[in-house]
mmCIF file of C-alpha atoms in Angstrom:
data_model
loop_
_atom_site.group_PDB
_atom_site.id
_atom_site.type_symbol
_atom_site.label_atom_id
_atom_site.label_comp_id
_atom_site.label_asym_id
_atom_site.label_seq_id
_atom_site.Cartn_x
_atom_site.Cartn_y
_atom_site.Cartn_z
ATOM 1 C CA ILE A 1 6.849 -1.010 -7.683
ATOM 2 C CA VAL A 2 3.575 0.544 -8.862
ATOM 3 C CA GLU A 3 1.308 -0.465 -11.752
ATOM 4 C CA GLU A 4 -1.592 1.335 -13.358
ATOM 5 C CA VAL A 5 -4.698 -0.775 -13.006
ATOM 6 C CA ASP A 6 -8.002 0.651 -14.394
ATOM 7 C CA ASP A 7 -8.808 3.738 -12.324
ATOM 8 C CA SER A 8 -6.219 3.020 -9.637
ATOM 9 C CA LEU A 9 -2.530 3.018 -8.951
ATOM 10 C CA LYS A 10 -1.660 -0.417 -7.626
ATOM 11 C CA ILE A 11 1.306 -0.914 -5.220
ATOM 12 C CA ALA A 12 2.554 -4.179 -6.571
ATOM 13 C CA ASN A 13 5.426 -4.558 -4.172
ATOM 14 C CA ILE A 14 6.771 -2.652 -1.168
ATOM 15 C CA ALA A 15 9.421 -3.774 1.175
ATOM 16 C CA VAL A 16 11.881 -2.437 3.814
ATOM 17 C CA ASP A 17 15.010 -4.264 4.848
ATOM 18 C CA PRO A 18 14.291 -5.756 8.349
ATOM 19 C CA ARG A 19 17.324 -3.879 9.742
ATOM 20 C CA PHE A 20 15.648 -0.605 8.958
ATOM 21 C CA GLN A 21 12.030 -1.383 9.841
ATOM 22 C CA GLY A 22 10.415 0.819 12.412
ATOM 23 C CA ASN A 23 12.044 3.989 11.211
ATOM 24 C CA GLY A 24 9.207 5.286 9.022
ATOM 25 C CA LEU A 25 10.573 4.086 5.694
ATOM 26 C CA GLY A 26 7.467 2.093 4.860
ATOM 27 C CA ARG A 27 5.294 5.032 5.593
ATOM 28 C CA GLY A 28 7.624 7.229 3.422
ATOM 29 C CA LEU A 29 7.320 4.776 0.521
ATOM 30 C CA LEU A 30 3.481 4.782 0.838
ATOM 31 C CA ASP A 31 3.487 8.575 0.963
ATOM 32 C CA PHE A 32 5.616 8.680 -2.171
ATOM 33 C CA ALA A 33 3.185 6.303 -3.897
ATOM 34 C CA LYS A 34 0.299 8.619 -2.891
ATOM 35 C CA THR A 35 2.056 11.619 -4.316
ATOM 36 C CA GLU A 36 2.684 9.712 -7.500
ATOM 37 C CA ALA A 37 -0.968 8.521 -7.764
ATOM 38 C CA ARG A 38 -2.081 12.173 -7.384
ATOM 39 C CA SER A 39 0.357 13.435 -10.033
ATOM 40 C CA ARG A 40 -0.881 10.785 -12.429
ATOM 41 C CA GLY A 41 -4.570 11.797 -11.832
ATOM 42 C CA TYR A 42 -5.701 8.730 -9.849
ATOM 43 C CA GLU A 43 -8.266 8.964 -7.093
ATOM 44 C CA LYS A 44 -7.292 5.818 -5.244
ATOM 45 C CA MET A 45 -4.516 3.346 -4.662
ATOM 46 C CA ILE A 46 -4.822 -0.381 -4.189
ATOM 47 C CA LEU A 47 -2.620 -3.086 -2.797
ATOM 48 C CA ALA A 48 -2.826 -6.619 -1.406
ATOM 49 C CA THR A 49 -1.063 -8.343 1.467
ATOM 50 C CA HIS A 50 -1.107 -11.737 3.127
ATOM 51 C CA SER A 51 -3.417 -12.070 6.105
ATOM 52 C CA ALA A 52 -0.536 -13.701 8.140
ATOM 53 C CA LEU A 53 1.439 -10.464 7.842
ATOM 54 C CA ASP A 54 -0.161 -8.855 10.972
ATOM 55 C CA GLU A 55 2.320 -5.992 11.184
ATOM 56 C CA ASN A 56 1.871 -4.981 7.537
ATOM 57 C CA LEU A 57 -1.943 -5.229 7.715
ATOM 58 C CA SER A 58 -1.941 -3.185 10.989
ATOM 59 C CA LEU A 59 0.231 -0.510 9.423
ATOM 60 C CA TYR A 60 -2.005 -0.154 6.347
ATOM 61 C CA LEU A 61 -5.135 0.114 8.437
ATOM 62 C CA HIS A 62 -3.496 2.606 10.815
ATOM 63 C CA LEU A 63 -2.545 4.755 7.747
ATOM 64 C CA GLY A 64 -6.135 4.875 6.544
ATOM 65 C CA TRP A 65 -6.295 2.019 4.107
ATOM 66 C CA ALA A 66 -9.636 0.067 4.014
ATOM 67 C CA GLU A 67 -10.019 -3.598 3.530
ATOM 68 C CA VAL A 68 -12.177 -4.099 0.388
ATOM 69 C CA GLY A 69 -12.017 -7.895 -0.029
ATOM 70 C CA ARG A 70 -10.301 -11.159 0.649
ATOM 71 C CA ASN A 71 -9.339 -13.971 -1.710
ATOM 72 C CA GLY A 72 -8.246 -16.785 0.481
ATOM 73 C CA ALA A 73 -5.346 -15.528 2.593
ATOM 74 C CA ILE A 74 -4.899 -12.386 0.424
ATOM 75 C CA VAL A 75 -6.265 -9.189 1.859
ATOM 76 C CA GLN A 76 -7.128 -6.487 -0.608
ATOM 77 C CA LEU A 77 -6.960 -2.841 0.490
ATOM 78 C CA SER A 78 -7.796 0.498 -1.021
ATOM 79 C CA LYS A 79 -7.089 4.154 -0.093
ATOM 80 C CA SER A 80 -8.282 7.438 -1.534
ATOM 81 C CA VAL A 81 -5.538 9.837 -2.545
ATOM 82 C CA GLY A 82 -7.767 12.902 -2.247
#
Protein backbone atom coordinates (compact mmCIF):
# COMPACT_ATOMS: atom_id res chain seq x y z
CA ILE A 1 0.00 0.00 0.00
CA VAL A 2 1.42 3.38 -0.98
CA GLU A 3 0.40 6.90 -0.03
CA GLU A 4 1.36 10.26 -1.46
CA VAL A 5 2.98 12.33 1.30
CA ASP A 6 4.26 15.81 0.41
CA ASP A 7 7.10 15.28 -2.08
CA SER A 8 7.43 11.53 -1.47
CA LEU A 9 5.70 8.26 -2.13
CA LYS A 10 5.27 6.53 1.22
CA ILE A 11 5.21 2.75 1.44
CA ALA A 12 2.59 2.43 4.16
CA ASN A 13 2.55 -1.36 4.28
CA ILE A 14 4.51 -4.16 2.68
CA ALA A 15 4.37 -7.82 3.62
CA VAL A 16 5.31 -11.22 2.25
CA ASP A 17 3.73 -14.40 3.55
CA PRO A 18 6.38 -16.15 5.69
CA ARG A 19 6.06 -19.28 3.53
CA PHE A 20 7.36 -17.30 0.55
CA GLN A 21 9.99 -15.11 2.20
CA GLY A 22 13.52 -15.39 0.87
CA ASN A 23 12.40 -15.68 -2.75
CA GLY A 24 12.83 -12.04 -3.76
CA LEU A 25 9.17 -11.08 -3.44
CA GLY A 26 9.84 -8.24 -1.00
CA ARG A 27 12.52 -6.87 -3.31
CA GLY A 28 10.05 -7.15 -6.20
CA LEU A 29 7.42 -5.20 -4.29
CA LEU A 30 9.94 -2.48 -3.47
CA ASP A 31 11.04 -2.34 -7.11
CA PHE A 32 7.40 -1.99 -8.17
CA ALA A 33 6.94 0.87 -5.68
CA LYS A 34 10.06 2.57 -7.08
CA THR A 35 8.69 2.31 -10.62
CA GLU A 36 5.36 3.70 -9.42
CA ALA A 37 7.08 6.59 -7.63
CA ARG A 38 9.00 7.48 -10.79
CA SER A 39 5.87 7.32 -12.94
CA ARG A 40 4.11 9.70 -10.53
CA GLY A 41 7.01 12.15 -10.65
CA TYR A 42 8.39 11.63 -7.15
CA GLU A 43 12.09 11.90 -6.40
CA LYS A 44 12.05 9.78 -3.25
CA MET A 45 10.21 7.10 -1.32
CA ILE A 46 9.84 6.85 2.43
CA LEU A 47 8.86 4.08 4.81
CA ALA A 48 9.06 3.16 8.47
CA THR A 49 9.75 -0.10 10.24
CA HIS A 50 10.14 -1.29 13.80
CA SER A 51 13.70 -1.44 15.11
CA ALA A 52 13.10 -4.99 16.39
CA LEU A 53 12.51 -6.24 12.82
CA ASP A 54 16.21 -6.81 12.13
CA GLU A 55 15.67 -8.74 8.88
CA ASN A 56 13.46 -6.02 7.43
CA LEU A 57 15.84 -3.24 8.42
CA SER A 58 18.82 -5.16 7.02
CA LEU A 59 17.00 -5.69 3.72
CA TYR A 60 16.11 -2.02 3.36
CA LEU A 61 19.67 -0.90 4.12
CA HIS A 62 21.08 -3.52 1.72
CA LEU A 63 18.78 -2.19 -1.02
CA GLY A 64 20.07 1.36 -0.61
CA TRP A 65 17.57 2.83 1.82
CA ALA A 66 19.00 5.34 4.30
CA GLU A 67 17.93 5.78 7.89
CA VAL A 68 16.69 9.36 8.27
CA GLY A 69 15.32 9.29 11.80
CA ARG A 70 13.95 7.39 14.75
CA ASN A 71 10.88 7.94 16.84
CA GLY A 72 11.14 5.55 19.75
CA ALA A 73 11.30 2.06 18.23
CA ILE A 74 10.22 3.27 14.79
CA VAL A 75 13.00 3.63 12.20
CA GLN A 76 12.28 6.04 9.35
CA LEU A 77 13.97 5.40 6.00
CA SER A 78 14.21 7.17 2.67
CA LYS A 79 15.42 6.25 -0.82
CA SER A 80 15.92 8.27 -3.97
CA VAL A 81 14.11 6.91 -7.02
CA GLY A 82 16.49 8.62 -9.46
